[in-house]
PDB file of C-alpha atoms in Angstrom:
ATOM      1  CA  MET A   1      -0.099   0.057  -0.012  1.00  0.00           C
ATOM      2  CA  PRO A   2       1.184   3.448  -0.682  1.00  0.00           C
ATOM      3  CA  SER A   3       2.541   5.613   2.242  1.00  0.00           C
ATOM      4  CA  ILE A   4       0.382   8.291   3.858  1.00  0.00           C
ATOM      5  CA  LYS A   5       2.500  10.975   2.020  1.00  0.00           C
ATOM      6  CA  GLU A   6       2.046   9.304  -1.332  1.00  0.00           C
ATOM      7  CA  GLN A   7      -1.742   8.911  -0.855  1.00  0.00           C
ATOM      8  CA  GLY A   8      -2.086  12.691  -0.546  1.00  0.00           C
ATOM      9  CA  ALA A   9      -4.685  12.398   2.108  1.00  0.00           C
ATOM     10  CA  VAL A  10      -4.790  11.997   5.819  1.00  0.00           C
ATOM     11  CA  TYR A  11      -7.325   9.979   7.876  1.00  0.00           C
ATOM     12  CA  GLY A  12      -7.654   8.582  11.398  1.00  0.00           C
ATOM     13  CA  ASN A  13      -8.966   5.706  13.089  1.00  0.00           C
ATOM     14  CA  LEU A  14     -12.758   4.549  13.253  1.00  0.00           C
ATOM     15  CA  SER A  15     -13.236   7.168  16.119  1.00  0.00           C
ATOM     16  CA  ALA A  16     -12.001   9.829  13.729  1.00  0.00           C
ATOM     17  CA  TYR A  17     -14.408   8.434  11.044  1.00  0.00           C
ATOM     18  CA  LYS A  18     -17.207   8.482  13.429  1.00  0.00           C
ATOM     19  CA  GLN A  19     -16.559  12.081  15.021  1.00  0.00           C
ATOM     20  CA  TYR A  20     -14.823  13.948  11.998  1.00  0.00           C
ATOM     21  CA  THR A  21     -14.919  12.353   8.550  1.00  0.00           C
ATOM     22  CA  ARG A  22     -18.527  11.195   8.539  1.00  0.00           C
ATOM     23  CA  PRO A  23     -20.057  14.441   9.880  1.00  0.00           C
ATOM     24  CA  THR A  24     -17.791  16.568   7.677  1.00  0.00           C
ATOM     25  CA  ALA A  25     -18.609  14.407   4.589  1.00  0.00           C
ATOM     26  CA  HIS A  26     -22.267  14.645   5.319  1.00  0.00           C
ATOM     27  CA  ARG A  27     -22.055  18.480   5.569  1.00  0.00           C
ATOM     28  CA  ILE A  28     -20.113  18.976   2.311  1.00  0.00           C
ATOM     29  CA  PHE A  29     -21.049  15.976   0.115  1.00  0.00           C
ATOM     30  CA  GLY A  30     -24.456  15.047   1.490  1.00  0.00           C
ATOM     31  CA  GLN A  31     -25.980  12.690   3.993  1.00  0.00           C
ATOM     32  CA  TYR A  32     -28.429  11.231   1.705  1.00  0.00           C
ATOM     33  CA  SER A  33     -28.028   9.580  -1.804  1.00  0.00           C
ATOM     34  CA  TYR A  34     -28.770  12.024  -4.632  1.00  0.00           C
ATOM     35  CA  GLN A  35     -30.873   9.037  -6.015  1.00  0.00           C
ATOM     36  CA  ASN A  36     -33.139   9.250  -3.096  1.00  0.00           C
ATOM     37  CA  ARG A  37     -33.445  12.874  -2.353  1.00  0.00           C
ATOM     38  CA  LYS A  38     -32.841  15.930  -4.554  1.00  0.00           C
ATOM     39  CA  GLY A  39     -30.151  18.222  -3.102  1.00  0.00           C
ATOM     40  CA  PRO A  40     -27.283  20.549  -4.199  1.00  0.00           C
ATOM     41  CA  LYS A  41     -25.650  19.557  -7.599  1.00  0.00           C
ATOM     42  CA  HIS A  42     -22.322  19.499  -5.839  1.00  0.00           C
ATOM     43  CA  HIS A  43     -23.488  16.653  -3.721  1.00  0.00           C
ATOM     44  CA  GLU A  44     -24.674  14.752  -6.860  1.00  0.00           C
ATOM     45  CA  ASN A  45     -21.442  15.220  -8.680  1.00  0.00           C
ATOM     46  CA  VAL A  46     -19.275  14.202  -5.895  1.00  0.00           C
ATOM     47  CA  GLN A  47     -21.359  11.035  -5.224  1.00  0.00           C
ATOM     48  CA  ARG A  48     -21.395  10.144  -8.988  1.00  0.00           C
ATOM     49  CA  LEU A  49     -17.472  10.347  -8.692  1.00  0.00           C
ATOM     50  CA  LEU A  50     -17.445   8.270  -5.769  1.00  0.00           C
ATOM     51  CA  GLU A  51     -19.657   5.680  -7.342  1.00  0.00           C
ATOM     52  CA  ILE A  52     -17.305   5.444 -10.202  1.00  0.00           C
ATOM     53  CA  LEU A  53     -14.386   4.730  -7.986  1.00  0.00           C
ATOM     54  CA  ALA A  54     -16.410   2.248  -6.064  1.00  0.00           C
ATOM     55  CA  VAL A  55     -17.202  -0.091  -8.914  1.00  0.00           C
ATOM     56  CA  ASN A  56     -14.225   0.603 -11.068  1.00  0.00           C
ATOM     57  CA  GLY A  57     -11.281   0.743  -8.528  1.00  0.00           C
ATOM     58  CA  ARG A  58      -8.155   2.749  -9.420  1.00  0.00           C
ATOM     59  CA  LEU A  59      -8.661   5.404 -12.143  1.00  0.00           C
ATOM     60  CA  THR A  60      -7.162   8.615 -13.493  1.00  0.00           C
ATOM     61  CA  THR A  61      -9.471  11.542 -13.842  1.00  0.00           C
ATOM     62  CA  TRP A  62      -9.422  10.820 -17.689  1.00  0.00           C
ATOM     63  CA  GLY A  63     -10.320   7.251 -16.863  1.00  0.00           C
ATOM     64  CA  MET A  64     -13.141   8.263 -14.747  1.00  0.00           C
ATOM     65  CA  ALA A  65     -14.647  10.514 -17.405  1.00  0.00           C
ATOM     66  CA  LYS A  66     -14.256   7.757 -19.956  1.00  0.00           C
ATOM     67  CA  THR A  67     -16.496   5.417 -17.975  1.00  0.00           C
ATOM     68  CA  HIS A  68     -19.493   7.392 -19.195  1.00  0.00           C
ATOM     69  CA  LEU A  69     -18.293   9.664 -22.083  1.00  0.00           C
ATOM     70  CA  SER A  70     -16.714   8.949 -25.453  1.00  0.00           C
ATOM     71  CA  ASP A  71     -16.166  12.326 -26.988  1.00  0.00           C
ATOM     72  CA  SER A  72     -12.610  13.683 -26.330  1.00  0.00           C
ATOM     73  CA  SER A  73     -13.780  17.204 -25.667  1.00  0.00           C
ATOM     74  CA  ASN A  74     -16.471  16.157 -23.321  1.00  0.00           C
ATOM     75  CA  ILE A  75     -14.046  13.890 -21.552  1.00  0.00           C
ATOM     76  CA  ARG A  76     -11.579  16.673 -21.182  1.00  0.00           C
ATOM     77  CA  THR A  77     -14.095  19.039 -19.625  1.00  0.00           C
ATOM     78  CA  GLN A  78     -15.375  16.347 -17.240  1.00  0.00           C
ATOM     79  CA  GLU A  79     -11.923  15.486 -16.205  1.00  0.00           C
ATOM     80  CA  LYS A  80     -11.276  19.134 -15.141  1.00  0.00           C
ATOM     81  CA  ASP A  81     -14.526  18.946 -13.100  1.00  0.00           C
ATOM     82  CA  TYR A  82     -13.428  15.691 -11.365  1.00  0.00           C
ATOM     83  CA  ARG A  83     -10.038  17.192 -10.516  1.00  0.00           C
ATOM     84  CA  ARG A  84     -11.780  20.088  -8.818  1.00  0.00           C
ATOM     85  CA  LEU A  85     -13.979  17.732  -6.855  1.00  0.00           C
ATOM     86  CA  LEU A  86     -10.859  15.730  -5.767  1.00  0.00           C
ATOM     87  CA  VAL A  87      -8.463  18.555  -4.718  1.00  0.00           C
ATOM     88  CA  GLY A  88     -11.025  21.229  -3.877  1.00  0.00           C
ATOM     89  CA  ARG A  89     -10.926  24.887  -5.351  1.00  0.00           C
ATOM     90  CA  MET A  90     -10.556  28.340  -4.360  1.00  0.00           C
ATOM     91  CA  ALA A  91     -13.535  30.672  -4.382  1.00  0.00           C
ATOM     92  CA  ARG A  92     -13.544  34.223  -3.163  1.00  0.00           C
ATOM     93  CA  GLY A  93     -10.280  33.644  -1.448  1.00  0.00           C
ATOM     94  CA  LYS A  94     -11.558  30.567   0.409  1.00  0.00           C
ATOM     95  CA  HIS A  95     -10.692  27.013  -0.133  1.00  0.00           C
ATOM     96  CA  THR A  96     -13.471  24.527  -0.678  1.00  0.00           C
ATOM     97  CA  MET A  97     -12.578  21.168   0.577  1.00  0.00           C
ATOM     98  CA  GLY A  98     -12.203  18.336  -1.887  1.00  0.00           C
ATOM     99  CA  LEU A  99     -12.447  14.601  -1.487  1.00  0.00           C
ATOM    100  CA  LEU A 100      -8.674  14.222  -0.798  1.00  0.00           C
ATOM    101  CA  ASP A 101      -8.765  17.004   1.855  1.00  0.00           C
ATOM    102  CA  VAL A 102     -11.585  15.130   3.839  1.00  0.00           C
ATOM    103  CA  GLY A 103      -9.882  11.798   3.258  1.00  0.00           C
ATOM    104  CA  LEU A 104     -12.489   9.988   1.365  1.00  0.00           C
ATOM    105  CA  VAL A 105     -10.209   9.435  -1.698  1.00  0.00           C
ATOM    106  CA  VAL A 106      -6.520   8.731  -1.919  1.00  0.00           C
ATOM    107  CA  LYS A 107      -3.749   8.648  -4.714  1.00  0.00           C
ATOM    108  CA  ASP A 108      -2.448   5.135  -5.524  1.00  0.00           C
ATOM    109  CA  GLY A 109       0.255   5.172  -7.909  1.00  0.00           C
ATOM    110  CA  LYS A 110       0.501   6.707 -11.400  1.00  0.00           C
ATOM    111  CA  ASN A 111      -0.606   5.682 -14.958  1.00  0.00           C
ATOM    112  CA  ILE A 112       2.478   6.205 -17.115  1.00  0.00           C
ATOM    113  CA  GLN A 113       1.025   5.015 -20.374  1.00  0.00           C
ATOM    114  CA  LYS A 114       1.279   8.687 -21.778  1.00  0.00           C
ATOM    115  CA  ALA A 115       2.046  11.518 -19.555  1.00  0.00           C
ATOM    116  CA  PRO A 116       2.283  10.357 -15.899  1.00  0.00           C
ATOM    117  CA  SER A 117      -1.063  10.716 -14.300  1.00  0.00           C
ATOM    118  CA  ASP A 118      -2.259  10.123 -10.711  1.00  0.00           C
ATOM    119  CA  LEU A 119      -4.413   7.069 -10.130  1.00  0.00           C
ATOM    120  CA  TYR A 120      -7.161   7.641  -7.461  1.00  0.00           C
ATOM    121  CA  ARG A 121      -9.383   5.192  -5.531  1.00  0.00           C
ATOM    122  CA  LEU A 122     -11.514   5.260  -2.345  1.00  0.00           C
ATOM    123  CA  SER A 123      -9.860   5.338   1.006  1.00  0.00           C
ATOM    124  CA  LEU A 124     -11.195   3.083   3.646  1.00  0.00           C
ATOM    125  CA  HIS A 125     -13.116   5.988   5.028  1.00  0.00           C
ATOM    126  CA  GLY A 126     -14.478   6.569   1.502  1.00  0.00           C
ATOM    127  CA  ILE A 127     -15.633   2.976   1.310  1.00  0.00           C
ATOM    128  CA  LEU A 128     -17.480   3.440   4.610  1.00  0.00           C
ATOM    129  CA  TYR A 129     -19.038   6.711   3.433  1.00  0.00           C
ATOM    130  CA  CYS A 130     -20.362   4.956   0.191  1.00  0.00           C
ATOM    131  CA  LEU A 131     -21.854   2.200   2.277  1.00  0.00           C
ATOM    132  CA  ASP A 132     -23.427   4.815   4.697  1.00  0.00           C
ATOM    133  CA  VAL A 133     -24.924   7.315   2.261  1.00  0.00           C
ATOM    134  CA  MET A 134     -24.988   6.113  -1.353  1.00  0.00           C
ATOM    135  CA  ASN A 135     -27.783   3.760  -2.582  1.00  0.00           C
ATOM    136  CA  LEU A 136     -25.314   1.009  -3.780  1.00  0.00           C
ATOM    137  CA  SER A 137     -26.917  -2.061  -5.073  1.00  0.00           C
ATOM    138  CA  GLU A 138     -25.862  -5.621  -4.026  1.00  0.00           C
ATOM    139  CA  LYS A 139     -24.117  -5.798  -7.587  1.00  0.00           C
ATOM    140  CA  ASP A 140     -22.230  -2.588  -6.812  1.00  0.00           C
ATOM    141  CA  ILE A 141     -21.072  -3.779  -3.457  1.00  0.00           C
ATOM    142  CA  GLU A 142     -19.949  -7.049  -5.055  1.00  0.00           C
ATOM    143  CA  LYS A 143     -17.794  -5.016  -7.509  1.00  0.00           C
ATOM    144  CA  MET A 144     -16.412  -2.821  -4.842  1.00  0.00           C
ATOM    145  CA  ALA A 145     -15.503  -5.838  -2.761  1.00  0.00           C
ATOM    146  CA  GLU A 146     -13.664  -7.218  -5.824  1.00  0.00           C
ATOM    147  CA  LYS A 147     -11.911  -3.878  -6.672  1.00  0.00           C
ATOM    148  CA  TYR A 148     -10.755  -3.196  -2.978  1.00  0.00           C
ATOM    149  CA  SER A 149      -9.888  -6.683  -1.998  1.00  0.00           C
ATOM    150  CA  ASP A 150      -6.229  -5.686  -1.398  1.00  0.00           C
ATOM    151  CA  VAL A 151      -7.367  -2.600   0.528  1.00  0.00           C
ATOM    152  CA  LEU A 152      -9.512  -4.601   3.013  1.00  0.00           C
ATOM    153  CA  PRO A 153      -8.112  -8.143   2.581  1.00  0.00           C
ATOM    154  CA  GLN A 154      -9.644  -9.769   5.684  1.00  0.00           C
ATOM    155  CA  ILE A 155     -13.246  -8.814   4.503  1.00  0.00           C
ATOM    156  CA  PHE A 156     -13.310  -7.843   0.881  1.00  0.00           C
ATOM    157  CA  GLY A 157     -10.540 -10.286   0.012  1.00  0.00           C
ATOM    158  CA  LYS A 158     -12.781 -13.130   1.496  1.00  0.00           C
ATOM    159  CA  TRP A 159     -16.080 -11.646   0.507  1.00  0.00           C
ATOM    160  CA  ASN A 160     -17.520 -14.661  -1.390  1.00  0.00           C
ATOM    161  CA  TYR A 161     -16.304 -17.089   1.392  1.00  0.00           C
ATOM    162  CA  VAL A 162     -17.851 -15.103   4.095  1.00  0.00           C
ATOM    163  CA  LYS A 163     -21.189 -14.741   2.319  1.00  0.00           C
ATOM    164  CA  SER A 164     -21.302 -18.515   1.555  1.00  0.00           C
ATOM    165  CA  ILE A 165     -21.365 -19.124   5.375  1.00  0.00           C
ATOM    166  CA  ILE A 166     -23.165 -16.166   6.969  1.00  0.00           C
ATOM    167  CA  GLY A 167     -25.112 -14.868   3.932  1.00  0.00           C
ATOM    168  CA  ASN A 168     -26.554 -11.306   4.032  1.00  0.00           C
ATOM    169  CA  ASP A 169     -24.885 -10.486   7.471  1.00  0.00           C
ATOM    170  CA  THR A 170     -22.145  -9.154   5.498  1.00  0.00           C
ATOM    171  CA  ASP A 171     -24.321  -6.003   5.466  1.00  0.00           C
ATOM    172  CA  ARG A 172     -23.140  -5.350   8.991  1.00  0.00           C
ATOM    173  CA  LEU A 173     -20.411  -3.179   7.416  1.00  0.00           C
ATOM    174  CA  LYS A 174     -23.301  -0.763   6.839  1.00  0.00           C
ATOM    175  CA  THR A 175     -23.787  -0.727  10.569  1.00  0.00           C
ATOM    176  CA  LEU A 176     -20.188   0.446  11.142  1.00  0.00           C
ATOM    177  CA  ALA A 177     -20.435   2.810   8.209  1.00  0.00           C
ATOM    178  CA  SER A 178     -23.472   4.556   9.992  1.00  0.00           C
ATOM    179  CA  GLY A 179     -21.252   5.277  12.999  1.00  0.00           C
ATOM    180  CA  MET A 180     -22.689   2.491  15.288  1.00  0.00           C
ATOM    181  CA  PHE A 181     -19.590   1.051  16.807  1.00  0.00           C
ATOM    182  CA  MET A 182     -21.516  -1.328  19.133  1.00  0.00           C
ATOM    183  CA  ASP A 183     -19.091  -0.486  22.006  1.00  0.00           C
ATOM    184  CA  ASN A 184     -22.025   0.651  24.268  1.00  0.00           C
ATOM    185  CA  ILE A 185     -21.951  -1.032  27.632  1.00  0.00           C
ATOM    186  CA  GLN A 186     -25.594  -2.293  27.046  1.00  0.00           C
ATOM    187  CA  ILE A 187     -24.181  -4.834  24.730  1.00  0.00           C
ATOM    188  CA  SER A 188     -23.134  -6.743  27.730  1.00  0.00           C
ATOM    189  CA  ASN A 189     -26.926  -7.233  28.373  1.00  0.00           C
ATOM    190  CA  ILE A 190     -27.334  -8.802  24.994  1.00  0.00           C
ATOM    191  CA  THR A 191     -25.164 -11.785  25.259  1.00  0.00           C
ATOM    192  CA  ALA A 192     -22.725 -13.545  27.646  1.00  0.00           C
ATOM    193  CA  LEU A 193     -20.161 -13.502  24.962  1.00  0.00           C
ATOM    194  CA  PRO A 194     -17.270 -10.962  25.540  1.00  0.00           C
ATOM    195  CA  ILE A 195     -18.378  -8.724  22.677  1.00  0.00           C
ATOM    196  CA  TYR A 196     -18.333  -5.537  24.687  1.00  0.00           C
ATOM    197  CA  GLU A 197     -14.818  -6.241  26.152  1.00  0.00           C
ATOM    198  CA  LEU A 198     -13.614  -7.056  22.578  1.00  0.00           C
ATOM    199  CA  MET A 199     -15.119  -3.974  21.123  1.00  0.00           C
ATOM    200  CA  THR A 200     -13.662  -1.744  23.921  1.00  0.00           C
ATOM    201  CA  TYR A 201     -10.174  -3.364  23.277  1.00  0.00           C
ATOM    202  CA  ILE A 202     -10.423  -2.433  19.590  1.00  0.00           C
ATOM    203  CA  ASN A 203     -10.774   1.267  20.632  1.00  0.00           C
ATOM    204  CA  VAL A 204      -8.071   0.947  23.111  1.00  0.00           C
ATOM    205  CA  LYS A 205      -5.649  -0.730  20.708  1.00  0.00           C
ATOM    206  CA  TYR A 206      -5.975   2.190  18.139  1.00  0.00           C
ATOM    207  CA  GLN A 207      -6.626   5.049  20.646  1.00  0.00           C
ATOM    208  CA  ASN A 208      -3.305   6.925  19.579  1.00  0.00           C
ATOM    209  CA  ASN A 209      -4.390   7.021  15.975  1.00  0.00           C
ATOM    210  CA  PHE A 210      -7.214   9.424  15.990  1.00  0.00           C
ATOM    211  CA  GLU A 211      -5.398  12.029  13.861  1.00  0.00           C
ATOM    212  CA  GLN A 212      -3.570   9.750  11.668  1.00  0.00           C
ATOM    213  CA  ILE A 213      -3.329   5.984  10.980  1.00  0.00           C
ATOM    214  CA  ASN A 214      -1.773   3.876   8.120  1.00  0.00           C
ATOM    215  CA  GLU A 215      -4.149   2.159   5.949  1.00  0.00           C
ATOM    216  CA  GLU A 216      -3.096  -1.409   6.934  1.00  0.00           C
ATOM    217  CA  ASP A 217      -3.913  -0.689  10.519  1.00  0.00           C
ATOM    218  CA  LEU A 218      -7.188   0.960   9.860  1.00  0.00           C
ATOM    219  CA  ALA A 219      -8.089  -2.191   7.672  1.00  0.00           C
ATOM    220  CA  ASN A 220      -7.363  -4.391  10.612  1.00  0.00           C
ATOM    221  CA  GLN A 221      -9.340  -2.188  12.940  1.00  0.00           C
ATOM    222  CA  ILE A 222     -12.399  -2.366  10.708  1.00  0.00           C
ATOM    223  CA  SER A 223     -11.859  -6.139  10.104  1.00  0.00           C
ATOM    224  CA  TYR A 224     -11.582  -6.799  13.955  1.00  0.00           C
ATOM    225  CA  TRP A 225     -14.849  -4.830  14.377  1.00  0.00           C
ATOM    226  CA  PHE A 226     -16.592  -6.900  11.598  1.00  0.00           C
ATOM    227  CA  TYR A 227     -15.659 -10.292  12.876  1.00  0.00           C
ATOM    228  CA  THR A 228     -16.439  -9.443  16.525  1.00  0.00           C
ATOM    229  CA  ASN A 229     -19.801  -7.874  15.504  1.00  0.00           C
ATOM    230  CA  LEU A 230     -20.779 -11.193  13.817  1.00  0.00           C
ATOM    231  CA  LEU A 231     -20.889 -12.727  17.206  1.00  0.00           C
ATOM    232  CA  ILE A 232     -23.956 -10.798  17.849  1.00  0.00           C
ATOM    233  CA  SER A 233     -26.677 -12.962  16.427  1.00  0.00           C
ATOM    234  CA  SER A 234     -29.191 -11.253  14.164  1.00  0.00           C
ATOM    235  CA  LYS A 235     -31.468 -14.244  14.356  1.00  0.00           C
ATOM    236  CA  LYS A 236     -32.855 -16.276  17.215  1.00  0.00           C
ATOM    237  CA  SER A 237     -30.807 -19.142  16.363  1.00  0.00           C
ATOM    238  CA  ASN A 238     -28.737 -21.558  18.582  1.00  0.00           C
ATOM    239  CA  ASN A 239     -26.458 -22.326  15.587  1.00  0.00           C
ATOM    240  CA  TYR A 240     -25.165 -18.758  15.079  1.00  0.00           C
ATOM    241  CA  THR A 241     -22.036 -19.230  17.291  1.00  0.00           C
ATOM    242  CA  LYS A 242     -21.452 -22.490  15.500  1.00  0.00           C
ATOM    243  CA  GLN A 243     -21.589 -20.535  12.072  1.00  0.00           C
ATOM    244  CA  TRP A 244     -19.090 -17.984  13.373  1.00  0.00           C
ATOM    245  CA  LYS A 245     -16.720 -20.833  14.529  1.00  0.00           C
ATOM    246  CA  LYS A 246     -17.088 -22.535  11.133  1.00  0.00           C
ATOM    247  CA  LEU A 247     -16.156 -19.396   9.455  1.00  0.00           C
ATOM    248  CA  LEU A 248     -12.845 -19.298  11.160  1.00  0.00           C
ATOM    249  CA  ASP A 249     -12.225 -22.965  11.355  1.00  0.00           C
ATOM    250  CA  ASN A 250     -12.506 -23.416   7.612  1.00  0.00           C
ATOM    251  CA  ASP A 251     -10.045 -20.657   6.983  1.00  0.00           C
ATOM    252  CA  PRO A 252      -6.787 -21.178   9.010  1.00  0.00           C
ATOM    253  CA  GLU A 253      -5.182 -17.935   7.922  1.00  0.00           C
ATOM    254  CA  LEU A 254      -8.328 -16.054   9.153  1.00  0.00           C
ATOM    255  CA  LYS A 255      -8.448 -17.902  12.338  1.00  0.00           C
ATOM    256  CA  LYS A 256      -4.859 -17.285  13.144  1.00  0.00           C
ATOM    257  CA  TRP A 257      -5.182 -13.568  12.338  1.00  0.00           C
ATOM    258  CA  TYR A 258      -8.297 -13.080  14.488  1.00  0.00           C
ATOM    259  CA  TYR A 259      -7.287 -15.193  17.564  1.00  0.00           C
ATOM    260  CA  LYS A 260      -3.965 -13.273  17.544  1.00  0.00           C
ATOM    261  CA  PHE A 261      -6.121 -10.135  18.204  1.00  0.00           C
ATOM    262  CA  VAL A 262      -8.127 -12.105  20.865  1.00  0.00           C
ATOM    263  CA  ASP A 263      -4.823 -13.184  22.625  1.00  0.00           C
ATOM    264  CA  GLU A 264      -3.887  -9.415  22.729  1.00  0.00           C
ATOM    265  CA  ALA A 265      -7.186  -8.524  24.341  1.00  0.00           C
ATOM    266  CA  ILE A 266      -6.747 -11.357  26.888  1.00  0.00           C
ATOM    267  CA  SER A 267      -3.292  -9.987  27.757  1.00  0.00           C
ATOM    268  CA  PHE A 268      -4.642  -6.439  28.114  1.00  0.00           C
ATOM    269  CA  TYR A 269      -7.345  -7.337  30.401  1.00  0.00           C
ATOM    270  CA  THR A 270      -5.170  -9.823  32.482  1.00  0.00           C
ATOM    271  CA  ASN A 271      -2.807  -6.959  33.112  1.00  0.00           C
ATOM    272  CA  ARG A 272      -5.560  -4.556  34.160  1.00  0.00           C
ATOM    273  CA  PHE A 273      -7.112  -6.996  36.400  1.00  0.00           C
ATOM    274  CA  LYS A 274      -3.668  -7.297  38.018  1.00  0.00           C
ATOM    275  CA  GLN A 275      -3.656  -3.483  38.603  1.00  0.00           C
ATOM    276  CA  ILE A 276      -7.182  -3.650  39.963  1.00  0.00           C
ATOM    277  CA  LYS A 277      -6.078  -6.360  42.568  1.00  0.00           C
ATOM    278  CA  LYS A 278      -3.228  -4.181  43.668  1.00  0.00           C
ATOM    279  CA  LEU A 279      -5.660  -1.702  44.983  1.00  0.00           C
ATOM    280  CA  LYS A 280      -6.229  -4.095  47.765  1.00  0.00           C
ATOM    281  CA  SER A 281      -2.670  -5.012  48.661  1.00  0.00           C
TER     282      SER A 281
END
């Protein structure tokens, strides 16, 4: 993955997404899909660009325009518009934030077929925003999972496998995208499983990355949340935990990755309990 400097955008952990990126994007780019509610033209233009990147993956601004235009003159005009949406623009001495400024899009290499041109794609925050706001069809989400399998490998890289076992519960990513972290203490009343403790540890593990986080760490944080959240049964079924265990047992790499996180959580809470016991000594 490109470095933060190479990406040309800065973003933080999931708390930063919930407290900064999501509300900022809602304010500037819209909190409803342009397909469902008529709003400013700027919102529609931005969301159309994001939709192009969601289903096509890495593209230059020229490539974005070519997805729906064929005339070179029109492509050139549209390309300039897309560039302004990406980097923002100056109006009356004031800078209007673009998608790179907010952290929804990042640069990812260059196309060097002719003159070197930056390639753009969704950031992980951008993926969450698309799931939160845009009216993506199941087919669109399938395409996004395919195009971004290397960006979110533990989820999108295993998308078909996960769906084959848990079905539509993959939609839980939309829950995260909507800002529901499921780290409320009330979760402890829902189940005897240590979901609240694991969700809390996810926040603790990445607490120092509010202002900035590298993409691999953010992908792991999202993925830990996803697989932990799957422990919360969406159905009244005694087989749900068995399904969850089957999901991990049938994929040794996934199982090793997730249980390493569980071991970290056990170590964290063991040390905290020792500190509590010291209060009595």
